[in-house]
Short mmCIF file of C-alpha atoms in Angstrom, two decimals:
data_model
loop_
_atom_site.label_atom_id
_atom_site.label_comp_id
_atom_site.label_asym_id
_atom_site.label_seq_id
_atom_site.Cartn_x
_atom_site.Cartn_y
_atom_site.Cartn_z
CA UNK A 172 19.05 11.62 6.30
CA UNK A 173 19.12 8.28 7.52
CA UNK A 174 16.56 5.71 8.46
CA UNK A 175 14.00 7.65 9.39
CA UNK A 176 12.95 6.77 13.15
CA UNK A 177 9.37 7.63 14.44
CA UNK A 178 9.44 8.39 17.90
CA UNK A 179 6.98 8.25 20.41
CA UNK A 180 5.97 12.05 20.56
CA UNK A 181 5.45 11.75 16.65
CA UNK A 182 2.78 8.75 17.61
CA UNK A 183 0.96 10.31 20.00
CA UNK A 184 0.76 14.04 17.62
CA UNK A 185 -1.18 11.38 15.62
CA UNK A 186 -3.39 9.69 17.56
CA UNK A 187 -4.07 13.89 18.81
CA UNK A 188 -4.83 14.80 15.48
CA UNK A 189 -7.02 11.44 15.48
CA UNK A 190 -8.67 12.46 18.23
CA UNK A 191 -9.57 15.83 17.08
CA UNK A 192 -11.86 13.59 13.85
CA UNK A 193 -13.33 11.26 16.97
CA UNK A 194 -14.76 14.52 18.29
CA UNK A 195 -15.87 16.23 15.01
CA UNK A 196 -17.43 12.62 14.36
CA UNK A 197 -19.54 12.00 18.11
CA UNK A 198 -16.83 9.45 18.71
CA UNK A 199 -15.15 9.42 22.49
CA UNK A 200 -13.29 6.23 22.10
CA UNK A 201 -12.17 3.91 18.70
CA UNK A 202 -11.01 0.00 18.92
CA UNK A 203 -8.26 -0.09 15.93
CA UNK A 204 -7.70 -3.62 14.72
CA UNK A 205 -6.52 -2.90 11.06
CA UNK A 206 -2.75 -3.43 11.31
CA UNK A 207 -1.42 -0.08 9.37
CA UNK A 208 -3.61 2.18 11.68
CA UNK A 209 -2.59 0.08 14.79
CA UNK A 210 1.42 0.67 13.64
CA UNK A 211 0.74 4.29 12.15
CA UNK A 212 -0.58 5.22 16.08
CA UNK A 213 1.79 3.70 18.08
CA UNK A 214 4.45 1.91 16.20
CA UNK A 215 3.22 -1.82 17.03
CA UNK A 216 3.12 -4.50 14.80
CA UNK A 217 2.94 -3.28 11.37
CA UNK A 218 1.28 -7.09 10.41
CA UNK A 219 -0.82 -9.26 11.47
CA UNK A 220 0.67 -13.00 11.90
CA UNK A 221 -1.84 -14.36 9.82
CA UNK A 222 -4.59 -13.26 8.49
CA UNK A 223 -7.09 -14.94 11.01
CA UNK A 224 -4.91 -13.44 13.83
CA UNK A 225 -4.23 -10.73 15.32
CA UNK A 226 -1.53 -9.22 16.60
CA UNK A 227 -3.83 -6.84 19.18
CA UNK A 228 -5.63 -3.69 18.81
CA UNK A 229 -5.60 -0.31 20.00
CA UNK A 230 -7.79 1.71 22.24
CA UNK A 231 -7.99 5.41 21.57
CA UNK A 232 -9.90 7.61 24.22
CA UNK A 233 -11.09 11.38 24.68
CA UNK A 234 -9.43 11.55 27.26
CA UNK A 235 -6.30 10.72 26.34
CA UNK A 236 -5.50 7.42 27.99
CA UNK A 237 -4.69 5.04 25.57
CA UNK A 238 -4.47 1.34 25.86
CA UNK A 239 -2.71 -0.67 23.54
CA UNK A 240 -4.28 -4.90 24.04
CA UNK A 241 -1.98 -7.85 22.55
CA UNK A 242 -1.54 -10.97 24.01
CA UNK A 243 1.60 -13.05 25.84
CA UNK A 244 3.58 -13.41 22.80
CA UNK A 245 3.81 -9.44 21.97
CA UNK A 246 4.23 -8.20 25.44
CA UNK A 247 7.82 -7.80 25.43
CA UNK A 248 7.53 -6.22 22.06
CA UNK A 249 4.74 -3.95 23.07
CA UNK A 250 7.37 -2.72 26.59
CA UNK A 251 9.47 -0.99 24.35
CA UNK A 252 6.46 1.07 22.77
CA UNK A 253 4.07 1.98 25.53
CA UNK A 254 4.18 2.48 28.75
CA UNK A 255 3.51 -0.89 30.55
CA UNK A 256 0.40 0.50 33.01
CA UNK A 257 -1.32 1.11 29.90
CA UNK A 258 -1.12 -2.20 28.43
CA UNK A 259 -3.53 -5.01 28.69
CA UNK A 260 -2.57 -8.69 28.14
CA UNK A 261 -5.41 -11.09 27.32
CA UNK A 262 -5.20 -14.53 26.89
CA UNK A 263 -7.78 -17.70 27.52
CA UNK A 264 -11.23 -16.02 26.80
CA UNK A 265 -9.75 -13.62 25.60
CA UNK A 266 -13.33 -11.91 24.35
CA UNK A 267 -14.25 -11.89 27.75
CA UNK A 268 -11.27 -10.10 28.93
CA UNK A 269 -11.02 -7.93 26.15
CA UNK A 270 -14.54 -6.45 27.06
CA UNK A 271 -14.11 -6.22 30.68
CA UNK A 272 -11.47 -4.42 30.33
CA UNK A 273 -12.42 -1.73 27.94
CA UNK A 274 -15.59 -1.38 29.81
CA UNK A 275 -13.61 -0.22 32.75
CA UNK A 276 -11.03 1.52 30.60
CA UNK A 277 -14.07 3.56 28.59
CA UNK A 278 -17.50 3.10 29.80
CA UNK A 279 -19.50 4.32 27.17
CA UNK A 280 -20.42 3.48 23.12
CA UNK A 281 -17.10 2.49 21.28
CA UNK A 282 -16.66 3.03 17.89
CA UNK A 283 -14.79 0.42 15.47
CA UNK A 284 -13.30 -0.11 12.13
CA UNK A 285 -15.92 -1.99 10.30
CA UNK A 286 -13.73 -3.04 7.32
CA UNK A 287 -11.28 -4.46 9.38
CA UNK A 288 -13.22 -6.30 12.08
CA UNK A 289 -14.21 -9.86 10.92
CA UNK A 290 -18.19 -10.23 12.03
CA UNK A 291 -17.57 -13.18 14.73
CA UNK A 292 -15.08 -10.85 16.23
CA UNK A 293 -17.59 -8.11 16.25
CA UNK A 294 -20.28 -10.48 17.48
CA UNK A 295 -18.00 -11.91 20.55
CA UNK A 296 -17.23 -8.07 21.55
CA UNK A 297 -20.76 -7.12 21.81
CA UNK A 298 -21.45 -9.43 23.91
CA UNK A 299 -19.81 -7.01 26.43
CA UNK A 300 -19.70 -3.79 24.50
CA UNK A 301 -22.00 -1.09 22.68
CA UNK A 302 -20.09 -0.84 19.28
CA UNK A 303 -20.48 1.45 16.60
CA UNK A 304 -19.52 1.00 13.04
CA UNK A 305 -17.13 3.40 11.62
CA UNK A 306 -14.76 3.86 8.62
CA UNK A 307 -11.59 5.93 7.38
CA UNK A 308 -11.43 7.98 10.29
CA UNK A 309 -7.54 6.79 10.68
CA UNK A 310 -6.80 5.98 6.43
CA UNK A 311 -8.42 9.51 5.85
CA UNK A 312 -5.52 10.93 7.98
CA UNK A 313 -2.88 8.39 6.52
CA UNK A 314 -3.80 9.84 2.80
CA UNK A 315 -1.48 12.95 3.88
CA UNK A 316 1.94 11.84 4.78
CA UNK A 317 4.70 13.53 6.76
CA UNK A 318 7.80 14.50 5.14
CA UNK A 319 9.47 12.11 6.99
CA UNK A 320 7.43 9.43 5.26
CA UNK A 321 7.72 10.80 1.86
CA UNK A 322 11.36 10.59 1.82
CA UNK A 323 10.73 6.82 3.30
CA UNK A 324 8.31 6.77 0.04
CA UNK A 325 11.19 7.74 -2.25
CA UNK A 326 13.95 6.23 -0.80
CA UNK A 327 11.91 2.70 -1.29
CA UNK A 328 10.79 3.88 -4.67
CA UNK A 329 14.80 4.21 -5.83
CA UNK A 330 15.26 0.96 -4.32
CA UNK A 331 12.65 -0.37 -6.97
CA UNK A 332 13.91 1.74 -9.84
CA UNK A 333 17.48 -0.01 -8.97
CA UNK A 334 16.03 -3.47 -9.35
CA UNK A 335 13.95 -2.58 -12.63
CA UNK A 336 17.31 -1.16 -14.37
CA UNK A 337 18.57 -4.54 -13.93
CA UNK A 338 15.55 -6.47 -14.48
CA UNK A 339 16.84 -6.61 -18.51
CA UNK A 340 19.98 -8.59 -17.39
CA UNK A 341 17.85 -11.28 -15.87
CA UNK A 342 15.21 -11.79 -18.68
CA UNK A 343 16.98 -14.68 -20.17
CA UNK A 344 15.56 -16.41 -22.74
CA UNK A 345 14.44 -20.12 -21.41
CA UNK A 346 14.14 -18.79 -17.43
CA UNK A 347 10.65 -19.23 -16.25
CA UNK A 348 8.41 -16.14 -14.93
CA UNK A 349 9.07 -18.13 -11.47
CA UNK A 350 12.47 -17.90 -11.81
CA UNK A 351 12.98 -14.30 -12.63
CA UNK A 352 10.64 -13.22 -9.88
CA UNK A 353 12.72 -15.06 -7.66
CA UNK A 354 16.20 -13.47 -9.11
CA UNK A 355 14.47 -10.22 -8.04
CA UNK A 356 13.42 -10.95 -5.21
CA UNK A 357 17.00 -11.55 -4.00
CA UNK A 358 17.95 -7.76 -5.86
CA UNK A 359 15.15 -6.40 -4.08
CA UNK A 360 16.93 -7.80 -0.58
CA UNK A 361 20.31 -6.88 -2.08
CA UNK A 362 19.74 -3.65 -2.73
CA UNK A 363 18.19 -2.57 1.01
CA UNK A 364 14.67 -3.76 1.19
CA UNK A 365 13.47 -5.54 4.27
CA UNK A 366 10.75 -7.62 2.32
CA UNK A 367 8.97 -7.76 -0.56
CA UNK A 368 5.78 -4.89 -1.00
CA UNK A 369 3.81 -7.08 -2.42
CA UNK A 370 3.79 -10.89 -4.80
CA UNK A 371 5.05 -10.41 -8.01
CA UNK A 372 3.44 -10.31 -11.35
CA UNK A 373 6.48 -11.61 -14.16
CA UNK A 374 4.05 -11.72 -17.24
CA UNK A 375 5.64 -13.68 -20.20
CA UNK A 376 3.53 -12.97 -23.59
CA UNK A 377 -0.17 -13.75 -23.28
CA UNK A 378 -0.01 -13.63 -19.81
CA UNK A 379 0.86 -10.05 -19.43
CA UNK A 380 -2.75 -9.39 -20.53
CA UNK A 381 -3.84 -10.62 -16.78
CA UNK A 382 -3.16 -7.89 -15.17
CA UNK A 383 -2.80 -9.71 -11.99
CA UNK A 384 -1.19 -12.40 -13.48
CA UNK A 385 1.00 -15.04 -11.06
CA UNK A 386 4.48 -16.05 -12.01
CA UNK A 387 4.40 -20.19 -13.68
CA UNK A 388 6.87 -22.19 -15.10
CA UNK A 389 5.95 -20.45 -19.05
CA UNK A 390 9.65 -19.45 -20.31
CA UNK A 391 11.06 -16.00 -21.91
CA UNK A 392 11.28 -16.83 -25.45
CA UNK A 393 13.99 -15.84 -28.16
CA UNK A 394 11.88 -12.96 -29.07
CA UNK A 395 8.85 -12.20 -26.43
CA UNK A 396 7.38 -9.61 -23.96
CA UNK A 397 7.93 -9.93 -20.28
CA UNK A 398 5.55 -7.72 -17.64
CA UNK A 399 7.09 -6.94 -14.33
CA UNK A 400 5.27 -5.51 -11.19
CA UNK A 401 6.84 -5.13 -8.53
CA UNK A 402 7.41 -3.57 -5.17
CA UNK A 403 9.77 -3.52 -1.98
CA UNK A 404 9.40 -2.49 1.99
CA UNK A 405 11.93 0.10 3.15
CA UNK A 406 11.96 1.63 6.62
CA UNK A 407 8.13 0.24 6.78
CA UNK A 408 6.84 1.77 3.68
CA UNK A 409 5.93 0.17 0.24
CA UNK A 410 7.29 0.82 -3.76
CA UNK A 411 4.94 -0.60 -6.20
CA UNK A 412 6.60 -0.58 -9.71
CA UNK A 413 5.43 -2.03 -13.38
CA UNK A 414 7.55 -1.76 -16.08
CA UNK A 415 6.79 -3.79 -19.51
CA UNK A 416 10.24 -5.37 -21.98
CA UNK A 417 10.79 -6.65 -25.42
CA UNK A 418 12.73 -9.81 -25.13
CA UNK A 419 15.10 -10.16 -28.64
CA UNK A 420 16.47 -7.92 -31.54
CA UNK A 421 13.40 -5.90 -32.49
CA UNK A 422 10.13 -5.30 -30.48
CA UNK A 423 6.75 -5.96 -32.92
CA UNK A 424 4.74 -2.54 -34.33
CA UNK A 425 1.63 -3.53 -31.84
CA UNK A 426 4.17 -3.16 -28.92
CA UNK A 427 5.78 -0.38 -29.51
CA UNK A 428 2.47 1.33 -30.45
CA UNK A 429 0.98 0.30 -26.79
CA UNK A 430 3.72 1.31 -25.03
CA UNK A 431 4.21 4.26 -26.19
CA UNK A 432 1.01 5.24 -25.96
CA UNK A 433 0.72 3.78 -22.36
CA UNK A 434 3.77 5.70 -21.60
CA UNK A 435 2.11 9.05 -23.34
CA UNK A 436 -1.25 8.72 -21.39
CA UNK A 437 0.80 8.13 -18.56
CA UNK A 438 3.08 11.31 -18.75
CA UNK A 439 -0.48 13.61 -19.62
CA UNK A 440 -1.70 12.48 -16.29
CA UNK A 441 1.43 13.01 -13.99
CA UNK A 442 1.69 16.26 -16.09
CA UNK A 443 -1.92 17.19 -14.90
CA UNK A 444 -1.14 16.24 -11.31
CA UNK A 445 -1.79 18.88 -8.85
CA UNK A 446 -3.02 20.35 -5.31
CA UNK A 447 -6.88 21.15 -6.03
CA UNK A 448 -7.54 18.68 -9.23
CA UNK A 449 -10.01 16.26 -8.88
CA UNK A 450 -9.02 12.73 -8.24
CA UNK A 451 -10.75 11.25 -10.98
CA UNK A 452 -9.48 13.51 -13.27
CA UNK A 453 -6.15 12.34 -13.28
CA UNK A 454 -8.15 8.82 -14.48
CA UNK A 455 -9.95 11.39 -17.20
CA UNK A 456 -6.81 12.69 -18.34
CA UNK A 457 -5.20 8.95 -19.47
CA UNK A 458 -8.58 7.82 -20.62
CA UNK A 459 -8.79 10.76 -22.84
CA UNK A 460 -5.60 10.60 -24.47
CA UNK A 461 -6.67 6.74 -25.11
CA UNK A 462 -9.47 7.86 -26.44
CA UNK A 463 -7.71 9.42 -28.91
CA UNK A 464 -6.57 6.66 -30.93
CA UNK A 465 -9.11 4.12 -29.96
CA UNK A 466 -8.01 2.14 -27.42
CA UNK A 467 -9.63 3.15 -24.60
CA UNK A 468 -11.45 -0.09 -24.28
CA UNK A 469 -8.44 -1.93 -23.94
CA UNK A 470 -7.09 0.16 -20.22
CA UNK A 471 -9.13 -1.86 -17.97
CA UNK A 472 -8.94 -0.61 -14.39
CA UNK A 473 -8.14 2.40 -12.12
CA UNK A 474 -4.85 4.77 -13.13
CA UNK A 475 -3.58 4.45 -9.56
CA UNK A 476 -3.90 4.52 -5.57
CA UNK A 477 -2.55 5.64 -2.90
CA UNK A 478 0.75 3.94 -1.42
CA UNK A 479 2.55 3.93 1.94
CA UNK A 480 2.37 1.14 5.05
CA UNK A 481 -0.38 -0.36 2.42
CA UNK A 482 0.86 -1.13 -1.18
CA UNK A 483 -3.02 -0.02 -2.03
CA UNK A 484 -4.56 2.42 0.10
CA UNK A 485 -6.69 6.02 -0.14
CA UNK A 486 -7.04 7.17 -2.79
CA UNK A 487 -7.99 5.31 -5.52
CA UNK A 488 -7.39 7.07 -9.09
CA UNK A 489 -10.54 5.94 -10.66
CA UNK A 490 -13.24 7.31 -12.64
CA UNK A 491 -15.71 7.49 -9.17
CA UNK A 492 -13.54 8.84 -7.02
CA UNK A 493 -14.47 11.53 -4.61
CA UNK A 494 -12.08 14.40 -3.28
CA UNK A 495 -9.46 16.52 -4.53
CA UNK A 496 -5.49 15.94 -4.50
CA UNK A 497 -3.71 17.81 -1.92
CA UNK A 498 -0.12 18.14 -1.19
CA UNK A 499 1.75 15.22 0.91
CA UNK A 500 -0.45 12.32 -1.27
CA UNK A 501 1.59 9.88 -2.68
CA UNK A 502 0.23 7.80 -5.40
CA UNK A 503 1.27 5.41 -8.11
CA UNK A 504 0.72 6.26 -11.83
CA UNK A 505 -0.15 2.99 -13.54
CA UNK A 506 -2.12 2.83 -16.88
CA UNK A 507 -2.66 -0.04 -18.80
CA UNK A 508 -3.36 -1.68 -22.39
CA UNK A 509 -4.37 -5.20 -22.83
CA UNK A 510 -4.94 -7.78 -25.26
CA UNK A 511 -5.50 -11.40 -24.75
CA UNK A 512 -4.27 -12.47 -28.14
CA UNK A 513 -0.92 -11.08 -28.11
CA UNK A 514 -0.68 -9.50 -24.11
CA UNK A 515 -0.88 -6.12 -21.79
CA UNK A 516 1.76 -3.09 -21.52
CA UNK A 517 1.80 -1.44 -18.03
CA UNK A 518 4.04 1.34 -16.79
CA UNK A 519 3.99 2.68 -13.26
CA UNK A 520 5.27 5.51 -11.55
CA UNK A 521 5.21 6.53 -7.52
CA UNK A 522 4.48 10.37 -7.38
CA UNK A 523 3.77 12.48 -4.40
CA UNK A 524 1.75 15.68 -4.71
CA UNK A 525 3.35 18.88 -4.15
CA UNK A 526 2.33 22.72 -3.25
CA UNK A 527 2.54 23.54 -6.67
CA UNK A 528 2.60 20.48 -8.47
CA UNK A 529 3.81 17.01 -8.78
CA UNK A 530 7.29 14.87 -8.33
CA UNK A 531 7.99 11.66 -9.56
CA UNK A 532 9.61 9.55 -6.43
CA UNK A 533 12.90 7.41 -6.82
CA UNK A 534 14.81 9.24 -9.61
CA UNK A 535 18.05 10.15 -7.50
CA UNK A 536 18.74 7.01 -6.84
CA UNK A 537 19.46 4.64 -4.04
#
C-alpha cells in the first residue's frame, strides 16, 4: 500500500478507546502535553519546537468534546485537523487563558501526564485548575499498534536495512566517525526517510565500548572495528538499527567470538518471542545464553524497547519488566558485549509480535 494516511475517524476511534481507560481509571477529562500522545490522538504536531516549548496540548473529555489548545503560530496547521469551534488559541498569559478556558470547557478535577509536564507548568495551571497526576494511560494504548502502523514500522525498518547494506562502502579507512555518520545521513534521506530517528552512534575501536558513544573526528583505521546505530523517520514512525564491522582483511579471534555470540544470544531471544511470554524473559533468554560462556558481565543494559512515534517507548526488554508480550508490539532486539580495552559488538533487530509468534521487520526490502 502506499503512505499510509491516518484519517480523522481513525483519531477519534483512539481517543474512544482512550476514553474507555479515563473511565476505568475515575478520570472524566486528561490535558495531553507529551508530543507522541498529542499526534497519536489527533494528528497535530508530532514535535515539540524545542524542548522548552510547546507546540499545544490536548483536552480529552467524557463527554466527548475535545479541544485541541496551540497558540497563533499553529492555528492554520491545527484548521486542517480539527474542527475550528473546538480549538482554543492562547497567547499573552497564556496560563491564564489556558485555565479559563478549560474550566469552562470541563469544570471538574483534570487529570495530566506527569512525566511530560515540566513542574512550573504544572504550578502555573493550578493556579486555575484541580490537577491530578497520571501516567501511561495514552503509551499503554500506543504499546499495541494498528496494522497500519506496523507496515509504517517495516517499511522504515527496510529503509534502515538499505542504508546498513551500504554502510561497508562508506567505512573508508582515514574518514572520521563524523564523517560517515554524515554520509548516512544523506542515504538515510536518499533512500525515503523524512529525518533522522534518532543521533547517530559511528563507534571507531575503543569507542564502540560506549554504548552511547557520539561520532568525533577519531578515523577508521587500516584494520579496525566500526559500531553503527542508527535509525530513520518514515511516514511518522521510527527504525532504530545497530550493526557492528571489521574494517581490513581479517577480523581479530575476540571479535568474531563477540559477535557471534551477540548475534547467537540475539537469535535465542527473537526465537523465544511470543504472545503470552513474559517481557523480561526475552532479557533472560540472551543473558542466559551469555551466561554460558562467561560473558554475561560484559552485556550491560536492557535487550530492547518498544519503537514507533518514539525511537524508545513501552516496553522496555529488561530484567524488571512487568507484563506479558502480546500481538501488535513492536520492539527492537539489541544485545550487547563490551570491552573498554579493545571495544563493544551490538546487533539490533526491529520485530513485531505476532498471534503465533514473532517477525523480524524490514527484510523485503524497500
Amino acid at each position: 500500500m502506499s503512505d499510509a494516511i491516518f484519517t480523522p475517524e481513525v483519531f477519534a476511534a483512539r481517543r474512544e478507546k482512550l476514553r474507555a481507560r479515563m473511565r476505568d481509571a475515575g478520570y472524566s477529562a486528561l490535558l495531553v502535553s507529551h508530543a507522541a500522545n498529542r499526534y497519536y490522538l489527533s494528528g497535530f504536531e508530532l514535535h515539540d519546537s524545542q524542548c522548552n516549548e510547546s507546540s499545544g496540548m490536548l483536552l480529552v473529555t467524557s463527554t466527548g468534546r475535545d479541544k485541541l489548545l496551540t497558540d497563533p503560530r499553529f492555528l492554520d496547521a491545527a484548521r486542517r485537523l480539527w474542527p475550528e469551534e473546538d480549538i482554543f488559541i492562547y497567547s499573552g498569559h497564556r496560563y491564564v487563558q489556558m485555565g479559563e478556558f478549560i474550566s469552562k470547557a470541563h469544570g471538574g478535577p483534570l487529570a495530566f501526564e506527569s512525566r511530560a509536564m515540566s513542574v512550573d507548568t504544572c504550578e502555573r495551571l493550578r493556579e486555575h485548575l484541580t490537577l491530578t497526576p497520571t501516567q501511561g494511560l495514552v503509551e499503554d494504548l500506543r504499546r499495541i499498534k494498528e496494522p497500519a502502523e506496523i507496515e509504517l514500522l517495516d517499511r522504515s525498518c527496510a529503509v534502515n536495512e538499505r542504508v546498513m547494506r551500504a554502510a561497508p562502502d562508506i567505512l573508508v579507512p582515514g574518514r572520521t566517525e563524523g564523517e560517515i555518520a554524515w554520509r548516512l545521513e544523506q542515504l538515510f534521506r536518499d533512500f525515503g526517510a523524512s529525518e533522522l530517528a534518532f543521533a547517530p552512534i559511528v563507534a571507531v575501536d575503543g569507542n564502540a565500548a560506549l554504548p552511547h558513544a557520539e561520532p568525533g573526528r577519531d578515523q577508521v583505521k587500516e584494520e579496525s572495528m566500526v559500531l553503527i546505530d542508527m535509525g530513520g523517520r518514515f511516514g511518522d514512525y521510527n527504525s532504530d538499527q545497530t550493526r557492528t564491522f571489521w574494517v581490513g582483511s581479517r577480523a581479530p579471534d575476540h571479535f568474531r567470538k563477540a559477535l557471534e555470540l551477540t548475534q547467537m544470544a540475539q537469535a535465542k531471544a527473537i526465537a523465544a518471542i511470543r504472545p503470552g511470554l513474559p517481557i523480561s524473559e526475552t532479557y533472560r533468554t540472551a543473558r542466559a545464553y551469555f551466561e554460558e560462556f562467561g560473558v554475561a558481565d560484559a552485556f550491560t543494559h536492557a535487550l530492547g524497547h518498544g519503537i514507533g512515534l518514539e525511537t524508545h517507548e513501552a516496553p522496555s526488554l529488561s530484567p524488571i519488566a512487568d507484563g506479558l508480550l502480546e500481538p501488535g508490539m513492536v520492539i527492537t532486539v539489541e544485545p550487547g558485549l563490551y570491552y573498554p580495552e579493545w571495544g563493544g559488538i551490538r546487533w539490533e533487530h526491529m520485530v513485531a509480535v505476532t498471534e503465533d509468534g514473532c517477525r523480524i521487520l524490514g527484510q523485503g526490502g524497500e
